[in-house]
C-alpha positions as a LaTeX table, in Angstrom:
\begin{tabular}{lrrr}
\hline
Residue & $x$ (\AA) & $y$ (\AA) & $z$ (\AA) \\
\hline
Met1 & 41.52 & $-2.15$ & 7.80 \\
Glu2 & 38.64 & $-4.50$ & 8.47 \\
Trp3 & 37.89 & $-4.42$ & 12.15 \\
Pro4 & 35.87 & $-7.14$ & 13.90 \\
Trp5 & 34.06 & $-4.60$ & 16.05 \\
Leu6 & 32.97 & $-2.75$ & 12.92 \\
Phe7 & 31.36 & $-5.90$ & 11.56 \\
Leu8 & 29.51 & $-6.40$ & 14.85 \\
Tyr9 & 28.30 & $-2.82$ & 14.88 \\
Leu10 & 27.04 & $-3.01$ & 11.32 \\
Val11 & 25.11 & $-6.18$ & 12.09 \\
Leu12 & 23.52 & $-4.50$ & 15.09 \\
His13 & 22.67 & $-1.49$ & 12.98 \\
Ile14 & 20.86 & $-3.60$ & 10.40 \\
Ala15 & 18.89 & $-5.23$ & 13.21 \\
Gly16 & 17.56 & $-1.77$ & 14.11 \\
Cys17 & 19.74 & $-0.64$ & 17.00 \\
Gln18 & 20.26 & 2.81 & 15.50 \\
Lys19 & 16.93 & 4.56 & 15.00 \\
Thr20 & 17.87 & 8.00 & 13.61 \\
Pro21 & 20.90 & 7.97 & 11.28 \\
Ile22 & 23.16 & 11.03 & 11.54 \\
Leu23 & 24.55 & 10.08 & 8.15 \\
Phe24 & 21.79 & 10.16 & 5.57 \\
Gln25 & 22.24 & 8.25 & 2.30 \\
Thr26 & 20.35 & 8.83 & $-0.93$ \\
Pro27 & 18.87 & 7.20 & $-2.84$ \\
Gly28 & 17.64 & 4.27 & $-0.78$ \\
His29 & 17.52 & 1.84 & $-3.72$ \\
Ile30 & 19.24 & 1.91 & $-7.11$ \\
Ile31 & 18.52 & $-0.31$ & $-10.11$ \\
Ala32 & 21.37 & 0.15 & $-12.62$ \\
Leu33 & 22.39 & $-1.46$ & $-15.87$ \\
Asn34 & 25.43 & $-3.67$ & $-16.10$ \\
Asn35 & 28.53 & $-1.74$ & $-17.29$ \\
Ser36 & 26.92 & 1.62 & $-16.43$ \\
Thr37 & 27.78 & 4.22 & $-13.75$ \\
Thr38 & 25.95 & 5.11 & $-10.54$ \\
Glu39 & 26.42 & 7.40 & $-7.55$ \\
Ile40 & 25.56 & 7.11 & $-3.85$ \\
Phe41 & 25.34 & 10.25 & $-1.70$ \\
Cys42 & 26.21 & 10.39 & 2.00 \\
Thr43 & 25.11 & 13.62 & 3.72 \\
Met44 & 26.33 & 14.55 & 7.21 \\
Lys45 & 23.80 & 16.31 & 9.42 \\
Ser46 & 26.54 & 17.85 & 11.58 \\
Glu47 & 29.25 & 20.16 & 10.32 \\
Gln48 & 31.72 & 18.54 & 12.71 \\
Leu49 & 31.33 & 15.25 & 10.89 \\
Ser50 & 32.24 & 16.89 & 7.60 \\
Gln51 & 35.77 & 17.31 & 8.95 \\
Leu52 & 36.21 & 13.56 & 9.34 \\
Gly53 & 37.08 & 10.76 & 6.95 \\
Val54 & 34.37 & 8.43 & 5.71 \\
Tyr55 & 34.49 & 4.65 & 5.41 \\
Trp56 & 32.44 & 2.83 & 2.79 \\
Tyr57 & 31.34 & $-0.79$ & 3.23 \\
Arg58 & 29.20 & $-3.15$ & 1.20 \\
Trp59 & 26.92 & $-5.90$ & 2.54 \\
Ser60 & 26.62 & $-8.81$ & 0.13 \\
Gln61 & 23.39 & $-10.77$ & 0.36 \\
Lys62 & 24.96 & $-13.63$ & $-1.59$ \\
Ser63 & 28.01 & $-14.13$ & 0.65 \\
Gln64 & 26.29 & $-12.82$ & 3.81 \\
Asp65 & 29.36 & $-10.74$ & 4.63 \\
Phe66 & 30.62 & $-7.15$ & 4.74 \\
Gln67 & 33.39 & $-5.97$ & 2.44 \\
Tyr68 & 35.52 & $-2.91$ & 3.02 \\
Ile69 & 35.37 & $-0.69$ & $-0.08$ \\
Leu70 & 37.50 & 2.36 & 0.68 \\
Tyr71 & 38.34 & 5.11 & 3.15 \\
Ala72 & 38.19 & 8.75 & 2.01 \\
Thr73 & 40.11 & 11.30 & 4.11 \\
Val74 & 39.22 & 14.96 & 4.57 \\
Leu75 & 41.77 & 15.77 & 1.87 \\
Asn76 & 39.90 & 13.34 & $-0.41$ \\
Lys77 & 42.68 & 10.76 & $-0.43$ \\
His78 & 41.48 & 7.20 & $-0.90$ \\
Thr79 & 42.59 & 3.94 & 0.66 \\
His80 & 40.89 & 1.03 & $-1.07$ \\
Gly81 & 40.25 & $-2.40$ & 0.36 \\
Asn82 & 41.55 & $-5.69$ & $-0.96$ \\
Asp83 & 40.22 & $-6.83$ & $-4.35$ \\
Ile84 & 38.65 & $-3.40$ & $-4.97$ \\
Asp85 & 39.23 & $-1.86$ & $-8.38$ \\
Lys86 & 40.61 & 1.63 & $-7.64$ \\
Gly87 & 39.65 & 2.87 & $-11.05$ \\
Arg88 & 35.97 & 1.98 & $-10.64$ \\
Phe89 & 35.37 & 3.13 & $-7.03$ \\
Thr90 & 36.02 & 6.83 & $-6.35$ \\
Val91 & 34.75 & 9.37 & $-3.80$ \\
Thr92 & 34.26 & 13.11 & $-4.24$ \\
Lys93 & 33.62 & 15.57 & $-1.42$ \\
Glu94 & 31.21 & 18.49 & $-1.52$ \\
Ser95 & 31.96 & 20.85 & 1.37 \\
Phe96 & 29.01 & 23.16 & 0.82 \\
Arg97 & 26.60 & 20.25 & 1.23 \\
Asn98 & 28.58 & 18.39 & 3.91 \\
Ser99 & 28.38 & 15.28 & 1.79 \\
Gln100 & 30.46 & 12.69 & $-0.01$ \\
Thr101 & 29.59 & 10.89 & $-3.22$ \\
Leu102 & 30.62 & 7.33 & $-3.93$ \\
Arg103 & 30.90 & 6.85 & $-7.69$ \\
Ile104 & 30.96 & 3.34 & $-9.14$ \\
Ser105 & 31.74 & 3.06 & $-12.84$ \\
Arg106 & 31.60 & 0.08 & $-15.22$ \\
Leu107 & 29.19 & $-1.69$ & $-12.93$ \\
Gln108 & 29.36 & $-5.46$ & $-12.62$ \\
His109 & 26.96 & $-7.97$ & $-11.10$ \\
Leu110 & 29.36 & $-8.57$ & $-8.23$ \\
Asp111 & 28.91 & $-4.91$ & $-7.23$ \\
Ala112 & 25.35 & $-5.61$ & $-6.11$ \\
Gly113 & 24.66 & $-5.20$ & $-2.41$ \\
Thr114 & 23.84 & $-2.63$ & 0.25 \\
Tyr115 & 26.38 & 0.17 & 0.67 \\
Tyr116 & 26.96 & 1.98 & 3.97 \\
Cys117 & 28.96 & 5.11 & 4.76 \\
Thr118 & 30.42 & 5.25 & 8.29 \\
Val119 & 32.24 & 7.82 & 10.39 \\
Ser120 & 34.19 & 7.37 & 13.63 \\
Tyr121 & 33.34 & 10.24 & 16.02 \\
Asn122 & 33.95 & 10.55 & 19.79 \\
Ser123 & 34.73 & 6.85 & 20.14 \\
Lys124 & 31.45 & 6.04 & 18.41 \\
Leu125 & 30.87 & 4.63 & 14.97 \\
Leu126 & 28.11 & 6.44 & 13.11 \\
Ile127 & 26.53 & 4.78 & 10.11 \\
Gly128 & 24.19 & 5.75 & 7.30 \\
Asn129 & 20.81 & 4.27 & 6.50 \\
Gly130 & 22.20 & 2.23 & 3.59 \\
Thr131 & 21.67 & 2.17 & $-0.17$ \\
Glu132 & 20.69 & $-1.04$ & $-1.93$ \\
Leu133 & 22.25 & $-1.46$ & $-5.37$ \\
Thr134 & 20.78 & $-3.92$ & $-7.87$ \\
Ile135 & 22.54 & $-4.68$ & $-11.16$ \\
Val136 & 20.44 & $-5.85$ & $-14.13$ \\
Asp137 & 21.07 & $-6.52$ & $-17.79$ \\
Val138 & 17.77 & $-4.96$ & $-18.86$ \\
Leu139 & 15.85 & $-2.30$ & $-16.98$ \\
Pro140 & 12.34 & $-3.38$ & $-15.99$ \\
Thr141 & 9.58 & $-1.79$ & $-18.04$ \\
Thr142 & 6.61 & $-0.22$ & $-16.33$ \\
Thr143 & 3.32 & $-1.22$ & $-17.92$ \\
Lys144 & 0.45 & 1.19 & $-17.71$ \\
Pro145 & $-2.35$ & $-0.32$ & $-15.66$ \\
Thr146 & $-5.52$ & $-0.95$ & $-17.59$ \\
Glu147 & $-8.34$ & 1.30 & $-16.57$ \\
Lys148 & $-11.43$ & $-0.57$ & $-15.54$ \\
Thr149 & $-14.68$ & 0.96 & $-16.69$ \\
Pro150 & $-17.19$ & 1.17 & $-13.87$ \\
Pro151 & $-20.31$ & $-0.95$ & $-14.30$ \\
Pro152 & $-23.40$ & 0.93 & $-15.45$ \\
Lys153 & $-25.56$ & 2.15 & $-12.63$ \\
Lys154 & $-28.96$ & 0.65 & $-12.33$ \\
Pro155 & $-31.73$ & 3.19 & $-12.66$ \\
Ser156 & $-33.42$ & 3.94 & $-9.43$ \\
Gly157 & $-37.13$ & 3.35 & $-9.17$ \\
Cys158 & $-37.46$ & 6.72 & $-7.48$ \\
Arg159 & $-35.69$ & 8.71 & $-10.23$ \\
Ser160 & $-37.86$ & 11.36 & $-11.72$ \\
Ser161 & $-37.38$ & 14.22 & $-14.14$ \\
Gly162 & $-39.16$ & 17.52 & $-14.59$ \\
Thr163 & $-40.72$ & 19.86 & $-12.08$ \\
Ala164 & $-43.92$ & 17.89 & $-11.82$ \\
Ser165 & $-42.08$ & 14.71 & $-11.04$ \\
Val166 & $-40.01$ & 16.46 & $-8.39$ \\
Lys167 & $-43.16$ & 17.25 & $-6.45$ \\
Arg168 & $-44.18$ & 13.58 & $-6.46$ \\
Lys169 & $-40.67$ & 12.37 & $-5.58$ \\
Gly170 & $-41.31$ & 12.11 & $-1.86$ \\
Ser171 & $-44.50$ & 10.12 & $-2.23$ \\
Ser172 & $-43.14$ & 7.70 & $-4.85$ \\
Cys173 & $-39.94$ & 6.99 & $-2.93$ \\
Ser174 & $-41.77$ & 6.61 & 0.35 \\
Gly175 & $-43.85$ & 3.82 & $-1.19$ \\
Phe176 & $-40.73$ & 1.85 & $-2.08$ \\
Ile177 & $-39.36$ & 2.35 & 1.42 \\
Trp178 & $-42.46$ & 1.60 & 3.50 \\
Ala179 & $-43.64$ & $-1.41$ & 1.52 \\
Pro180 & $-40.75$ & $-3.70$ & 2.61 \\
Leu181 & $-40.93$ & $-2.38$ & 6.16 \\
Gly182 & $-44.64$ & $-3.16$ & 6.34 \\
Ala183 & $-44.08$ & $-6.67$ & 5.00 \\
Cys184 & $-41.38$ & $-7.28$ & 7.59 \\
Ala185 & $-43.68$ & $-6.07$ & 10.36 \\
Val186 & $-46.42$ & $-8.47$ & 9.26 \\
Ile187 & $-43.99$ & $-11.39$ & 9.15 \\
Leu188 & $-42.70$ & $-10.57$ & 12.62 \\
Leu189 & $-46.24$ & $-10.34$ & 13.96 \\
Val190 & $-47.22$ & $-13.71$ & 12.50 \\
Ser191 & $-44.07$ & $-15.28$ & 13.89 \\
Leu192 & $-44.76$ & $-13.80$ & 17.31 \\
Val193 & $-48.29$ & $-15.21$ & 17.32 \\
Gly194 & $-46.93$ & $-18.64$ & 16.44 \\
Val195 & $-44.38$ & $-18.49$ & 19.24 \\
Ile196 & $-47.03$ & $-17.50$ & 21.78 \\
Tyr197 & $-49.31$ & $-20.33$ & 20.64 \\
Arg198 & $-46.53$ & $-22.91$ & 20.93 \\
Phe199 & $-45.59$ & $-21.58$ & 24.34 \\
Gln200 & $-49.18$ & $-21.96$ & 25.58 \\
Arg201 & $-49.37$ & $-25.55$ & 24.29 \\
Leu202 & $-46.09$ & $-26.38$ & 25.95 \\
Arg203 & $-47.32$ & $-24.88$ & 29.20 \\
Arg204 & $-50.49$ & $-26.97$ & 29.10 \\
Arg205 & $-48.50$ & $-30.14$ & 28.48 \\
Met206 & $-46.29$ & $-29.36$ & 31.42 \\
Arg207 & $-49.33$ & $-28.89$ & 33.68 \\
Leu208 & $-50.82$ & $-32.19$ & 32.55 \\
Gln209 & $-47.53$ & $-33.97$ & 33.12 \\
Phe210 & $-47.24$ & $-32.43$ & 36.57 \\
Arg211 & $-50.78$ & $-33.55$ & 37.53 \\
Lys212 & $-50.07$ & $-37.09$ & 36.41 \\
Gln213 & $-46.97$ & $-37.20$ & 38.57 \\
Val214 & $-48.97$ & $-35.89$ & 41.61 \\
Leu215 & $-51.80$ & $-38.38$ & 41.19 \\
Lys216 & $-49.35$ & $-41.28$ & 41.10 \\
\hline
\end{tabular}
Protein backbone atom coordinates (compact mmCIF):
# COMPACT_ATOMS: atom_id res chain seq x y z
CA MET A 1 0.00 0.00 0.00
CA GLU A 2 3.02 2.28 0.02
CA TRP A 3 2.94 4.35 -3.12
CA PRO A 4 6.01 6.17 -4.45
CA TRP A 5 3.96 9.21 -5.41
CA LEU A 6 2.66 9.44 -1.85
CA PHE A 7 6.21 9.62 -0.53
CA LEU A 8 7.03 12.41 -3.00
CA TYR A 9 3.92 14.34 -2.04
CA LEU A 10 4.66 14.08 1.65
CA VAL A 11 8.19 15.35 1.12
CA LEU A 12 6.86 18.31 -0.83
CA HIS A 13 4.33 18.99 1.88
CA ILE A 14 7.00 19.13 4.57
CA ALA A 15 8.95 21.57 2.40
CA GLY A 16 5.96 23.91 2.57
CA CYS A 17 4.11 23.33 -0.68
CA GLN A 18 0.74 23.11 1.06
CA LYS A 19 0.02 26.32 2.96
CA THR A 20 -3.46 25.78 4.46
CA PRO A 21 -4.15 22.18 5.55
CA ILE A 22 -7.72 20.98 5.01
CA LEU A 23 -7.00 18.23 7.51
CA PHE A 24 -6.17 19.75 10.86
CA GLN A 25 -4.27 17.66 13.42
CA THR A 26 -4.12 18.26 17.16
CA PRO A 27 -2.03 18.48 19.18
CA GLY A 28 1.00 19.67 17.26
CA HIS A 29 3.53 18.08 19.63
CA ILE A 30 3.18 15.28 22.18
CA ILE A 31 5.68 14.26 24.86
CA ALA A 32 4.59 10.88 26.25
CA LEU A 33 6.03 8.35 28.65
CA ASN A 34 7.31 5.01 27.45
CA ASN A 35 4.67 2.26 27.77
CA SER A 36 1.85 4.82 28.07
CA THR A 37 -1.04 5.68 25.71
CA THR A 38 -1.56 8.74 23.51
CA GLU A 39 -4.06 9.99 20.94
CA ILE A 40 -3.76 12.09 17.78
CA PHE A 41 -6.82 13.84 16.36
CA CYS A 42 -7.41 14.50 12.66
CA THR A 43 -10.30 16.90 11.96
CA MET A 44 -11.73 17.35 8.46
CA LYS A 45 -12.84 20.87 7.57
CA SER A 46 -15.20 19.60 4.85
CA GLU A 47 -18.11 17.24 5.44
CA GLN A 48 -17.38 15.55 2.12
CA LEU A 49 -14.01 14.43 3.42
CA SER A 50 -15.65 12.76 6.40
CA GLN A 51 -17.12 10.21 3.99
CA LEU A 52 -13.66 9.07 2.88
CA GLY A 53 -11.09 6.73 4.35
CA VAL A 54 -8.03 8.13 6.08
CA TYR A 55 -4.42 7.01 5.72
CA TRP A 56 -1.96 7.42 8.57
CA TYR A 57 1.80 7.72 7.98
CA ARG A 58 4.78 8.29 10.23
CA TRP A 59 7.97 10.19 9.36
CA SER A 60 10.98 8.86 11.24
CA GLN A 61 13.75 11.37 11.84
CA LYS A 62 16.16 8.54 12.64
CA SER A 63 15.66 6.54 9.44
CA GLN A 64 14.70 9.59 7.32
CA ASP A 65 11.81 7.65 5.82
CA PHE A 66 8.01 7.41 5.85
CA GLN A 67 6.24 4.35 7.19
CA TYR A 68 2.68 3.39 6.40
CA ILE A 69 0.77 2.88 9.65
CA LEU A 70 -2.79 1.99 8.69
CA TYR A 71 -5.81 2.82 6.55
CA ALA A 72 -9.19 3.39 8.22
CA THR A 73 -12.29 3.07 6.01
CA VAL A 74 -15.57 4.91 6.47
CA LEU A 75 -16.91 1.80 8.20
CA ASN A 76 -13.92 2.04 10.57
CA LYS A 77 -12.23 -1.07 9.23
CA HIS A 78 -8.45 -1.02 9.52
CA THR A 79 -5.73 -2.20 7.18
CA HIS A 80 -2.36 -2.02 8.91
CA GLY A 81 1.02 -1.73 7.28
CA ASN A 82 3.88 -4.17 7.53
CA ASP A 83 5.55 -4.54 10.94
CA ILE A 84 2.73 -2.55 12.60
CA ASP A 85 1.29 -3.99 15.80
CA LYS A 86 -2.48 -4.12 15.18
CA GLY A 87 -3.21 -4.24 18.86
CA ARG A 88 -1.35 -1.01 19.62
CA PHE A 89 -2.49 1.16 16.68
CA THR A 90 -6.26 1.73 16.40
CA VAL A 91 -8.49 4.42 14.88
CA THR A 92 -11.91 5.59 16.05
CA LYS A 93 -14.25 7.81 14.05
CA GLU A 94 -16.37 10.62 15.44
CA SER A 95 -19.01 11.60 12.87
CA PHE A 96 -20.37 14.59 14.78
CA ARG A 97 -16.93 16.21 14.78
CA ASN A 98 -15.86 15.00 11.32
CA SER A 99 -12.70 13.63 12.87
CA GLN A 100 -10.69 10.48 13.40
CA THR A 101 -8.54 9.62 16.38
CA LEU A 102 -5.37 7.58 16.12
CA ARG A 103 -4.77 5.80 19.42
CA ILE A 104 -1.34 4.36 20.20
CA SER A 105 -1.08 2.20 23.30
CA ARG A 106 1.95 0.72 25.08
CA LEU A 107 4.19 3.32 23.53
CA GLN A 108 7.74 2.39 22.59
CA HIS A 109 10.73 4.51 21.63
CA LEU A 110 10.47 3.31 18.04
CA ASP A 111 7.02 4.96 17.84
CA ALA A 112 8.63 8.40 17.95
CA GLY A 113 8.22 10.51 14.83
CA THR A 114 5.82 12.87 13.06
CA TYR A 115 2.41 11.42 12.23
CA TYR A 116 0.33 12.56 9.26
CA CYS A 117 -3.28 11.83 8.32
CA THR A 118 -4.02 11.88 4.58
CA VAL A 119 -7.12 11.66 2.40
CA SER A 120 -7.42 11.03 -1.35
CA TYR A 121 -10.07 13.37 -2.80
CA ASN A 122 -10.75 14.33 -6.46
CA SER A 123 -7.44 12.88 -7.63
CA LYS A 124 -5.65 14.96 -5.02
CA LEU A 125 -3.94 13.85 -1.85
CA LEU A 126 -4.80 16.05 1.11
CA ILE A 127 -2.60 15.94 4.17
CA GLY A 128 -2.71 17.20 7.74
CA ASN A 129 -0.31 19.57 9.42
CA GLY A 130 1.43 16.75 11.31
CA THR A 131 1.85 15.78 14.95
CA GLU A 132 5.31 15.23 16.42
CA LEU A 133 5.47 12.44 18.99
CA THR A 134 8.38 12.23 21.43
CA ILE A 135 8.81 9.23 23.74
CA VAL A 136 10.69 9.71 27.03
CA ASP A 137 11.36 7.61 30.09
CA VAL A 138 10.85 10.53 32.47
CA LEU A 139 8.73 13.58 31.82
CA PRO A 140 10.68 16.84 31.96
CA THR A 141 10.05 18.92 35.06
CA THR A 142 9.28 22.59 34.77
CA THR A 143 11.25 24.70 37.22
CA LYS A 144 9.72 27.92 38.40
CA PRO A 145 11.84 30.84 37.25
CA THR A 146 13.43 32.80 40.04
CA GLU A 147 12.00 36.24 40.43
CA LYS A 148 14.60 38.95 40.26
CA THR A 149 14.10 41.79 42.70
CA PRO A 150 14.44 45.15 40.99
CA PRO A 151 17.37 47.28 42.14
CA PRO A 152 16.49 50.06 44.58
CA LYS A 153 15.76 53.34 42.91
CA LYS A 154 18.14 56.14 43.58
CA PRO A 155 16.49 59.10 45.26
CA SER A 156 16.06 62.02 42.98
CA GLY A 157 17.64 65.29 43.93
CA CYS A 158 14.42 67.03 43.02
CA ARG A 159 12.17 64.88 45.25
CA SER A 160 10.32 66.88 47.81
CA SER A 161 7.59 66.23 50.32
CA GLY A 162 4.94 68.43 51.87
CA THR A 163 2.99 71.33 50.47
CA ALA A 164 5.75 73.83 51.03
CA SER A 165 8.24 71.71 49.17
CA VAL A 166 5.84 71.28 46.27
CA LYS A 167 5.85 75.02 45.70
CA ARG A 168 9.65 75.06 45.49
CA LYS A 169 9.78 71.95 43.27
CA GLY A 170 9.99 73.87 40.01
CA SER A 171 12.81 76.12 41.15
CA SER A 172 14.90 73.34 42.72
CA CYS A 173 14.59 71.03 39.72
CA SER A 174 15.27 73.81 37.26
CA GLY A 175 18.61 74.43 38.97
CA PHE A 176 19.68 70.83 38.41
CA ILE A 177 18.62 71.05 34.77
CA TRP A 178 20.08 74.43 33.81
CA ALA A 179 23.41 74.02 35.58
CA PRO A 180 24.73 71.30 33.21
CA LEU A 181 23.32 73.11 30.19
CA GLY A 182 25.09 76.32 31.20
CA ALA A 183 28.37 74.48 31.69
CA CYS A 184 28.06 72.89 28.26
CA ALA A 185 27.39 76.29 26.69
CA VAL A 186 30.51 77.75 28.29
CA ILE A 187 32.64 74.84 27.09
CA LEU A 188 31.30 75.19 23.56
CA LEU A 189 31.98 78.92 23.59
CA VAL A 190 35.57 78.45 24.75
CA SER A 191 36.11 75.78 22.12
CA LEU A 192 34.69 78.04 19.43
CA VAL A 193 37.03 80.86 20.43
CA GLY A 194 39.99 78.50 20.23
CA VAL A 195 38.98 77.30 16.78
CA ILE A 196 38.62 80.88 15.51
CA TYR A 197 42.03 81.81 16.92
CA ARG A 198 43.71 78.82 15.28
CA PHE A 199 41.98 79.58 12.01
CA GLN A 200 43.27 83.17 12.05
CA ARG A 201 46.84 82.01 12.75
CA LEU A 202 46.63 79.49 9.94
CA ARG A 203 45.34 82.18 7.60
CA ARG A 204 48.24 84.48 8.47
CA ARG A 205 50.76 81.71 7.86
CA MET A 206 49.22 81.03 4.48
CA ARG A 207 49.50 84.72 3.53
CA LEU A 208 53.14 84.84 4.58
CA GLN A 209 53.90 81.69 2.63
CA PHE A 210 52.14 83.09 -0.43
CA ARG A 211 54.14 86.36 -0.25
CA LYS A 212 57.41 84.46 -0.02
CA GLN A 213 56.52 82.47 -3.11
CA VAL A 214 55.65 85.72 -5.02
CA LEU A 215 58.85 87.51 -4.03
CA LYS A 216 60.96 84.59 -5.26
